[in-house]
GROMACS .gro file of C-alpha atoms in nm:
model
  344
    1UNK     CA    1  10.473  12.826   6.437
    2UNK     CA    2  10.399  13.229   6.544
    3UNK     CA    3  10.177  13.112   6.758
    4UNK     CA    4  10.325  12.771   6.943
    5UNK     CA    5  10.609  13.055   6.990
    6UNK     CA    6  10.385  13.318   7.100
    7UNK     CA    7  10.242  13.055   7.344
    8UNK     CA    8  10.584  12.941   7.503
    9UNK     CA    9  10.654  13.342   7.547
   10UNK     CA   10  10.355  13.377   7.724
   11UNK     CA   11  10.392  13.060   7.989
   12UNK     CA   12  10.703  13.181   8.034
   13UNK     CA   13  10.649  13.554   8.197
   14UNK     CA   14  10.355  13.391   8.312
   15UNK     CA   15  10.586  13.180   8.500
   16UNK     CA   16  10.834  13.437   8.554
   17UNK     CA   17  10.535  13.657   8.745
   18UNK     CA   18  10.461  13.345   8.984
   19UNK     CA   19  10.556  13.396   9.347
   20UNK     CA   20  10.900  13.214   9.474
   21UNK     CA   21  10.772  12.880   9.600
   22UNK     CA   22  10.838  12.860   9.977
   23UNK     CA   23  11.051  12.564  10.127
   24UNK     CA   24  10.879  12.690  10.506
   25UNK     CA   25  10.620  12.557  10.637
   26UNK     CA   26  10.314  12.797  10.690
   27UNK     CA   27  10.166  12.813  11.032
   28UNK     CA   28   9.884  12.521  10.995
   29UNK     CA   29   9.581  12.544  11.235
   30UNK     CA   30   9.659  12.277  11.506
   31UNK     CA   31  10.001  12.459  11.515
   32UNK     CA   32   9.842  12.795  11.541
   33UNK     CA   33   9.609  12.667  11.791
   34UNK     CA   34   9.868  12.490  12.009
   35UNK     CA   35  10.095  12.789  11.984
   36UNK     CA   36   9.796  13.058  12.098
   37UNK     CA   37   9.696  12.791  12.393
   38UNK     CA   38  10.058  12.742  12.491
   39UNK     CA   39   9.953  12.388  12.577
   40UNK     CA   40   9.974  12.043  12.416
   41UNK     CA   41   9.681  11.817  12.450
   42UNK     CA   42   9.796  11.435  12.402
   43UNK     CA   43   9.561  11.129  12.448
   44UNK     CA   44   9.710  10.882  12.704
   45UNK     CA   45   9.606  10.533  12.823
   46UNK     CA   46   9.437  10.605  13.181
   47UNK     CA   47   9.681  10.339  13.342
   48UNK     CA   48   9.896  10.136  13.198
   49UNK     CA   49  10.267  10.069  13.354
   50UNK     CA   50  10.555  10.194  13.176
   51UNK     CA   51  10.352  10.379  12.935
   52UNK     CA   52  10.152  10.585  13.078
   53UNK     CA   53   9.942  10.631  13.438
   54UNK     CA   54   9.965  10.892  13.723
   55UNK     CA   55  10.159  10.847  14.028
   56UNK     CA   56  10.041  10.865  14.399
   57UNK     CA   57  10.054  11.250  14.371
   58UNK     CA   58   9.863  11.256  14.026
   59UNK     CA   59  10.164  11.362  13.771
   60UNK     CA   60  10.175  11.160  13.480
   61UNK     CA   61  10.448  10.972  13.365
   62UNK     CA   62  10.558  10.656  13.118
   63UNK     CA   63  10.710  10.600  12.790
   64UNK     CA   64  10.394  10.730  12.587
   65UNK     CA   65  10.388  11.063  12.793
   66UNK     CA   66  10.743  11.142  12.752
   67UNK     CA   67  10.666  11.101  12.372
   68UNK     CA   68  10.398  11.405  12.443
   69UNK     CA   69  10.665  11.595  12.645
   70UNK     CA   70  10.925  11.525  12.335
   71UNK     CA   71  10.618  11.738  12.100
   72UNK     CA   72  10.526  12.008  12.360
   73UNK     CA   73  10.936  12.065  12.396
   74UNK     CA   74  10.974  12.056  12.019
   75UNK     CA   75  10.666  12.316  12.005
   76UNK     CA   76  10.684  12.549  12.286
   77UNK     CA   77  11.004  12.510  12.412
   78UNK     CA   78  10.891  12.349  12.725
   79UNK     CA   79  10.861  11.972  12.785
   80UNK     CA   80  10.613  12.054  13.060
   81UNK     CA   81  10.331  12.209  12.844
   82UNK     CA   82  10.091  11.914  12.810
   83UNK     CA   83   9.759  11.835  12.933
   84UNK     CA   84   9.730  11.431  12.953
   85UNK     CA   85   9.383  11.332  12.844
   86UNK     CA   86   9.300  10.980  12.995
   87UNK     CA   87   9.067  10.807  12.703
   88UNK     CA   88   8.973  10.455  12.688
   89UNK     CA   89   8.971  10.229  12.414
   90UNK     CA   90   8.651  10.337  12.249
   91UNK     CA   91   8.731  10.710  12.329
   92UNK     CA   92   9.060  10.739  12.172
   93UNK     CA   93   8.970  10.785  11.792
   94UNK     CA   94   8.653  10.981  11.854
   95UNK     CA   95   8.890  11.225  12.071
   96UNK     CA   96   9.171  11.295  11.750
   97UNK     CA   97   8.889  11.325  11.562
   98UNK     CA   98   8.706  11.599  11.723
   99UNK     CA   99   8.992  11.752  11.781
  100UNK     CA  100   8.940  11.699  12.173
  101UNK     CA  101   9.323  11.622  12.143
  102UNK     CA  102   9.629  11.776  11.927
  103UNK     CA  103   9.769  11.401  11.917
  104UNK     CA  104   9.720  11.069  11.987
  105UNK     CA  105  10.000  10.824  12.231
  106UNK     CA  106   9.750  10.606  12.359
  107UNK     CA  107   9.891  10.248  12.305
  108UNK     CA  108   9.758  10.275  11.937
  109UNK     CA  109   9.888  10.017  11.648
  110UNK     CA  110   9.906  10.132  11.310
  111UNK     CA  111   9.733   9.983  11.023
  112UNK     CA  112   9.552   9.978  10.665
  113UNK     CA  113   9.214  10.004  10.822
  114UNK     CA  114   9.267  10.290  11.078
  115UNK     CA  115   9.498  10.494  10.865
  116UNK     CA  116   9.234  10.487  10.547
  117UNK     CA  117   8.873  10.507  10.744
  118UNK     CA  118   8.941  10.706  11.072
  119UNK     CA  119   9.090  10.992  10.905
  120UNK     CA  120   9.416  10.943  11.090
  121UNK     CA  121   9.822  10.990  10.983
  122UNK     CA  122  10.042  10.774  11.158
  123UNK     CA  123  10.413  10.891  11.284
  124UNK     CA  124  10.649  10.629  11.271
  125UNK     CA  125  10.593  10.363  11.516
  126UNK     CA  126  10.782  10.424  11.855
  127UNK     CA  127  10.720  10.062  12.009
  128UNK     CA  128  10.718   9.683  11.826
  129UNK     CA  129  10.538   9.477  12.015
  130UNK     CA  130  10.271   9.180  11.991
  131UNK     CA  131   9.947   9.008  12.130
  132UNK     CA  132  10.049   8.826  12.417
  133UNK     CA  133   9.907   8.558  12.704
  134UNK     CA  134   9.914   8.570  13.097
  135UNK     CA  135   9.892   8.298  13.224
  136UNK     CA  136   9.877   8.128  13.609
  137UNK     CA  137  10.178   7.951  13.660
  138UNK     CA  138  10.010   7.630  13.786
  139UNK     CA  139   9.806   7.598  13.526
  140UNK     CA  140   9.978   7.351  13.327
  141UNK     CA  141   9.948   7.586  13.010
  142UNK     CA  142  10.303   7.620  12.781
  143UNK     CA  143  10.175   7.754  12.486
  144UNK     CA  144   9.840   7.887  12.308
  145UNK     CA  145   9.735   7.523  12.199
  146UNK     CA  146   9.698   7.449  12.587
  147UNK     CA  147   9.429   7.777  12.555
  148UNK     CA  148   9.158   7.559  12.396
  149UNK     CA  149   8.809   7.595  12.604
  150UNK     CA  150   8.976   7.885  12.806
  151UNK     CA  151   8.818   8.209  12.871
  152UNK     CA  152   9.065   8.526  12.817
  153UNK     CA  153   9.030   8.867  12.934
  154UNK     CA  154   9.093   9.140  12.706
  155UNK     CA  155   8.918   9.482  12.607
  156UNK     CA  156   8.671   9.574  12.351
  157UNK     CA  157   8.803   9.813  12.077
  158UNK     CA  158   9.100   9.658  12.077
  159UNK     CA  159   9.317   9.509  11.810
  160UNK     CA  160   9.388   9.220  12.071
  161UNK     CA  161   8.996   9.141  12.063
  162UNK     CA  162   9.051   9.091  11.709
  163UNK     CA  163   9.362   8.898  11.696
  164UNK     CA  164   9.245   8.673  11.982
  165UNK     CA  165   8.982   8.546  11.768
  166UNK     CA  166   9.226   8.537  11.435
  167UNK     CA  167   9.463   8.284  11.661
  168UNK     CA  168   9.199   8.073  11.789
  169UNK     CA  169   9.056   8.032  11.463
  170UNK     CA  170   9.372   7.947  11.285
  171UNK     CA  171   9.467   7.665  11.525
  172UNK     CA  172   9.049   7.556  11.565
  173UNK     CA  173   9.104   7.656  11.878
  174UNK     CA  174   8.777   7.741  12.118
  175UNK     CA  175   8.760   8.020  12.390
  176UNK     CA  176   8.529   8.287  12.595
  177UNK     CA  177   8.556   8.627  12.575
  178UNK     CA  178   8.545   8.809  12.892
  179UNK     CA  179   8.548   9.179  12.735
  180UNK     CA  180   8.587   9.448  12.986
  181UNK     CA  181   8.680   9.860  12.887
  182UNK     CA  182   8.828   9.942  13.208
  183UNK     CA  183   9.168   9.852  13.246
  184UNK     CA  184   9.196   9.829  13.634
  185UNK     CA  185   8.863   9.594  13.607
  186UNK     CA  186   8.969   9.375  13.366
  187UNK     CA  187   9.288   9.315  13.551
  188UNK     CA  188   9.122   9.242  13.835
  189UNK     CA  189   8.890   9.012  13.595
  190UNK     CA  190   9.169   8.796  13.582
  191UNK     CA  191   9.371   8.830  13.927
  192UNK     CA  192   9.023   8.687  14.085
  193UNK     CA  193   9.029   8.406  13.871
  194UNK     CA  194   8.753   8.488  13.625
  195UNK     CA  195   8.978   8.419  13.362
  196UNK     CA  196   9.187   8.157  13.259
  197UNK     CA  197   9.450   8.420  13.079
  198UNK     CA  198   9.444   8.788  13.045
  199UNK     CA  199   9.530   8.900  12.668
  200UNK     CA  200   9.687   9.240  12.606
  201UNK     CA  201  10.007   9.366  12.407
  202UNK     CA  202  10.294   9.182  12.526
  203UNK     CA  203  10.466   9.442  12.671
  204UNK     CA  204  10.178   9.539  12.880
  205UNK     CA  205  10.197   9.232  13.066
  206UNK     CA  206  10.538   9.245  13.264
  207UNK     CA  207  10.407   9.580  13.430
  208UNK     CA  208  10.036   9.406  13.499
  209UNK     CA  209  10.197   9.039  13.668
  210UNK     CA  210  10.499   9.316  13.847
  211UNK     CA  211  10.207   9.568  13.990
  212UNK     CA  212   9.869   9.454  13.967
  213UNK     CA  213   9.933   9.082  14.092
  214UNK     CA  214  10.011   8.946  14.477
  215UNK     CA  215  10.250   8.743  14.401
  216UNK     CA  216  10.428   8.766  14.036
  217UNK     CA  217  10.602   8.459  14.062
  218UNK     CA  218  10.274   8.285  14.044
  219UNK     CA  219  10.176   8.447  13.658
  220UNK     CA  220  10.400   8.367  13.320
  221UNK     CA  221  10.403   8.513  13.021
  222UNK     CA  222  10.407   8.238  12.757
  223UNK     CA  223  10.613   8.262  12.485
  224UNK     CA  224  10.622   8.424  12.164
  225UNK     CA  225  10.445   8.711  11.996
  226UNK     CA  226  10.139   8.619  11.812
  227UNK     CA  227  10.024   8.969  11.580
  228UNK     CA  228  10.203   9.253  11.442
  229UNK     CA  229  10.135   9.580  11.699
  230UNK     CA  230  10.376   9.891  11.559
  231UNK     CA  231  10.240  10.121  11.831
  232UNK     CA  232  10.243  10.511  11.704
  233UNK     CA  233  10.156  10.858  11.775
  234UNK     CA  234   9.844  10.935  11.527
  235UNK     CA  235   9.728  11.287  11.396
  236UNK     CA  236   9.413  11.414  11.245
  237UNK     CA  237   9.457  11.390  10.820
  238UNK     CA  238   9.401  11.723  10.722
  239UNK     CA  239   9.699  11.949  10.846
  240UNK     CA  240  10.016  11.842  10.688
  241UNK     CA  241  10.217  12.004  10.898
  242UNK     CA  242  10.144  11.937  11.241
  243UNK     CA  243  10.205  11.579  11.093
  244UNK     CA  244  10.547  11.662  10.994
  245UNK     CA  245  10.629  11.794  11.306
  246UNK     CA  246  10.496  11.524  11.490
  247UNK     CA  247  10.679  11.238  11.285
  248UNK     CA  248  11.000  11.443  11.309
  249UNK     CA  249  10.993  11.456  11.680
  250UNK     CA  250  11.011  11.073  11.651
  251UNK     CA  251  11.270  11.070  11.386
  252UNK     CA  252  11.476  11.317  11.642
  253UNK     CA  253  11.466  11.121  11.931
  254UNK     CA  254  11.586  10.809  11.691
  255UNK     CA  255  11.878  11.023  11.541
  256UNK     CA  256  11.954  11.143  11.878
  257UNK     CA  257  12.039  10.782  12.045
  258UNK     CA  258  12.229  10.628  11.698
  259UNK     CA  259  12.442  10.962  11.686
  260UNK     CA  260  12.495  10.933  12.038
  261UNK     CA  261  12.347  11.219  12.202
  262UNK     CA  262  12.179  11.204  12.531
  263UNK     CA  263  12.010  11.387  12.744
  264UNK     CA  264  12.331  11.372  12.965
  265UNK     CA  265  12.570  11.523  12.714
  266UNK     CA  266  12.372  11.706  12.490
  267UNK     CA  267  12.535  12.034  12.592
  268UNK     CA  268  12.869  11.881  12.504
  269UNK     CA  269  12.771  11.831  12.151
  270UNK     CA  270  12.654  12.173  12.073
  271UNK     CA  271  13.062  12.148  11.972
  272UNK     CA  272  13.086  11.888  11.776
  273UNK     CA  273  13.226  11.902  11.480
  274UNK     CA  274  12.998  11.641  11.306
  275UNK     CA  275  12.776  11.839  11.061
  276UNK     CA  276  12.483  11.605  11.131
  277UNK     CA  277  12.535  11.639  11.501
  278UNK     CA  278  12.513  12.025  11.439
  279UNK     CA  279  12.223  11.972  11.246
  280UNK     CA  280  12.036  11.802  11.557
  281UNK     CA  281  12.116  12.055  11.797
  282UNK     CA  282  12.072  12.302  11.598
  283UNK     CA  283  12.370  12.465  11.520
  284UNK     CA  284  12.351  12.497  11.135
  285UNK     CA  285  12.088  12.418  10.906
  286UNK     CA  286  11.703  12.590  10.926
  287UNK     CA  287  11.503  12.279  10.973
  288UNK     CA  288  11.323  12.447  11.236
  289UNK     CA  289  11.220  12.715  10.996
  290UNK     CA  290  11.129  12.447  10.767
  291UNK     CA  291  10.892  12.298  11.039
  292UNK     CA  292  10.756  12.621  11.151
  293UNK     CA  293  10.961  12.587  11.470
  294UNK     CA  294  11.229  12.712  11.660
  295UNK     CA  295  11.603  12.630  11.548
  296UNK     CA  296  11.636  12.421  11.893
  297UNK     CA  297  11.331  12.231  11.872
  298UNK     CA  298  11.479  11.905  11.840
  299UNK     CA  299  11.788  12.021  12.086
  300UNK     CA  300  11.487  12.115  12.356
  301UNK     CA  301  11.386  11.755  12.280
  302UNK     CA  302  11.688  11.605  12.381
  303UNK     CA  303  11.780  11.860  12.664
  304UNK     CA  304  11.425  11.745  12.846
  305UNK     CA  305  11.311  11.468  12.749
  306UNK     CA  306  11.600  11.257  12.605
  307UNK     CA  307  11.667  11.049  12.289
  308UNK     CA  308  11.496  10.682  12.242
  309UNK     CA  309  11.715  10.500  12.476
  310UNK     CA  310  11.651  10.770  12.739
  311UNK     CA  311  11.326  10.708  12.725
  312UNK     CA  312  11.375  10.347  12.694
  313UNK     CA  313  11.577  10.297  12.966
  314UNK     CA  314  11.382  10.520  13.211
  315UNK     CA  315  11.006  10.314  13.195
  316UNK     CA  316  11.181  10.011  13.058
  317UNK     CA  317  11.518   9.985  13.139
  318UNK     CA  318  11.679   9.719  13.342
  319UNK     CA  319  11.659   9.871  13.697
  320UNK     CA  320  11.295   9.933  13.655
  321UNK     CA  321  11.023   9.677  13.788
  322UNK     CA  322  10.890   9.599  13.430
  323UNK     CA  323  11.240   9.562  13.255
  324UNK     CA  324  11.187   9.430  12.920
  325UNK     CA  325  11.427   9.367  12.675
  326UNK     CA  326  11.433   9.624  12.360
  327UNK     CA  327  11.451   9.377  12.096
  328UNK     CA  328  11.293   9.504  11.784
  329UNK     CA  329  11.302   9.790  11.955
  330UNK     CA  330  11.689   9.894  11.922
  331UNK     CA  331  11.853  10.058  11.646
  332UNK     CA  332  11.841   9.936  11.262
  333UNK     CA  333  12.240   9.885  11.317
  334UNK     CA  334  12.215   9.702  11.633
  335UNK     CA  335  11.931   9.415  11.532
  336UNK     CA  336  11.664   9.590  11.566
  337UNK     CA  337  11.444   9.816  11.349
  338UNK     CA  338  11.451  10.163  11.454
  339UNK     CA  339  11.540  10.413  11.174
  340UNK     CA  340  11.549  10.753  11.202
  341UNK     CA  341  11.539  10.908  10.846
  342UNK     CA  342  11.817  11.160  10.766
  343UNK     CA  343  11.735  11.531  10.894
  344UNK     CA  344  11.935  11.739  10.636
   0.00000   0.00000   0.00000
């Protein structure tokens, strides 16, 4: 009995002599090392409309590289910090994983195999979206059935290579691949008429039959989605908190829009009385501390980039060529699925 109480003395000074455990993040390296080049390096898609592509004077813009903006804001204070690496489909993964890139928002969906064997994390998906068919209208095709004997476009590394050959499959269904890894070629691919239907994510396709095509009342999209494609921002595994950071830059952006703060009145909330509201703005709280940030991080975020439906509306939005419908893509509390976890 001495001894069991000797014991339980001991563990306890033991205990007592333990430093305080810390509820701040410590600096981690990709932090450190964005913080000592001052610059954010995201993977984009070279060119693809409403997500991400250069303009005619060679700045980058589209729903993907706002999402960098919204990290090198939440980082360094400045939304304009970001170098846009252009990677292809079979560049993308090797370039997170060298560390060529600080993050990933390169039209990437999340799943089992890529978050367990490429030594990835995942931040919550920013865009629902599906496998999807472009069609000619005058082909006399109305749904995937009609496909059978058809040869489809799409790229290699791809989760739409994959799922093309799922669906066919499924529905003993026959086709030709036409696989092609630069986007502006394979679009062509099918424009020409060297394929019957060009395969990509479904929201892809407005912005390819609105741009790329002469006339885009002569393309349709058929209908329905046909795969699962949560598109995300991806991270090396490894640094913990540079993941944290990354998926609460999302989760800002989400709170921003359902609490109703935009870009456009942001300034008026630093006010508010609504102690979440302060929290986002940073007001009250020490979430940036907790982050290894500054207390405005996700204020900077909103102040130059916007919330979600700012950056929605302003490469998808209804006055823009591409204008797609949000759909799963609203808030959890207006149909769609959107949920921004709580940031207290």
């Amino acid at each position: 009995m001495r001894n069991l109480k000797a014991c339980l003395l001991a563990a306890t000074v033991a205990l007592a002599t333990l430093p305080p455990f810390s509820v701040f993040a410590a600096n981690g390296d990709t932090l450190k090392q964005v913080k000592e080049r001052d610059l954010v390096l995201c993977g984009v898609h070279p060119a693809r409309h409403g997500f991400a592509a250069p303009d005619s004077k060679g700045v980058w813009e589209g729903f993907e590289v706002d999402y960098c903006k919204a990290v090198a804001a939440a980082v360094l204070g400045d939304a304009n910090k970001v170098r846009y690496v252009p990677l292809s489909s079979q560049q993308r993964f090797p370039a997170i994983q060298s560390g060529e890139v600080d993050v990933l928002a390169r039209n990437v969906t999340a799943n089992l195999s890529r978050d367990t064997a490429l030594g990835l994390n995942f931040a919550p998906p920013i865009f629902y979206t599906g496998t999807g068919f472009l069609v000619r209208a005058d082909s006399g095709v109305k749904e995937v059935k009609d496909l059978d004997g058809a040869v489809i476009c799409m790229a290699p590394g791809s989760t739409t290579e994959r799922n093309i050959a799922q669906i066919f499959a499924a529905r003993g269904l026959k086709y030709t691949p036409v696989v092609i890894e630069n986007n502006k070629q394979l679009v062509d691919a099918y424009v020409t008429g060297r394929c019957d239907a060009l395969a990509k994510d479904k929201a892809a396709l407005p912005g390819v039959r609105a741009v790329d095509t002469p006339n885009p009342a002569d393309h349709v999209l058929l209908e329905g989605i046909y795969s699962k494609e949560p598109l995300a921002m991806a991270v090396r595994q490894g640094d913990d908190q540079w993941y944290d950071i990354v998926k609460w830059v999302v989760y800002a952006t989400f709170n921003a829009e359902e609490m109703k703060v935009f870009q456009a009145n942001v300034d008026e909330m630093l006010k508010s009385d609504d102690p979440d509201i302060q929290t986002l703005v940073g007001m009250i709280g020490d979430n940036g501390a907790k982050l290894g940030l500054d207390q405005k991080w996700s204020y900077n975020i909103v102040k130059q980039v916007g919330n979600y439906a700012d950056i929605y509306d302003r490469h998808f939005g209804p006055s823009t060529s591409i204008a797609l419908d949000r759909d799963l893509n609203r808030q959890w509390n207006d149909g769609g699925i959107l949920y921004g976890q709580p940031m207290n």
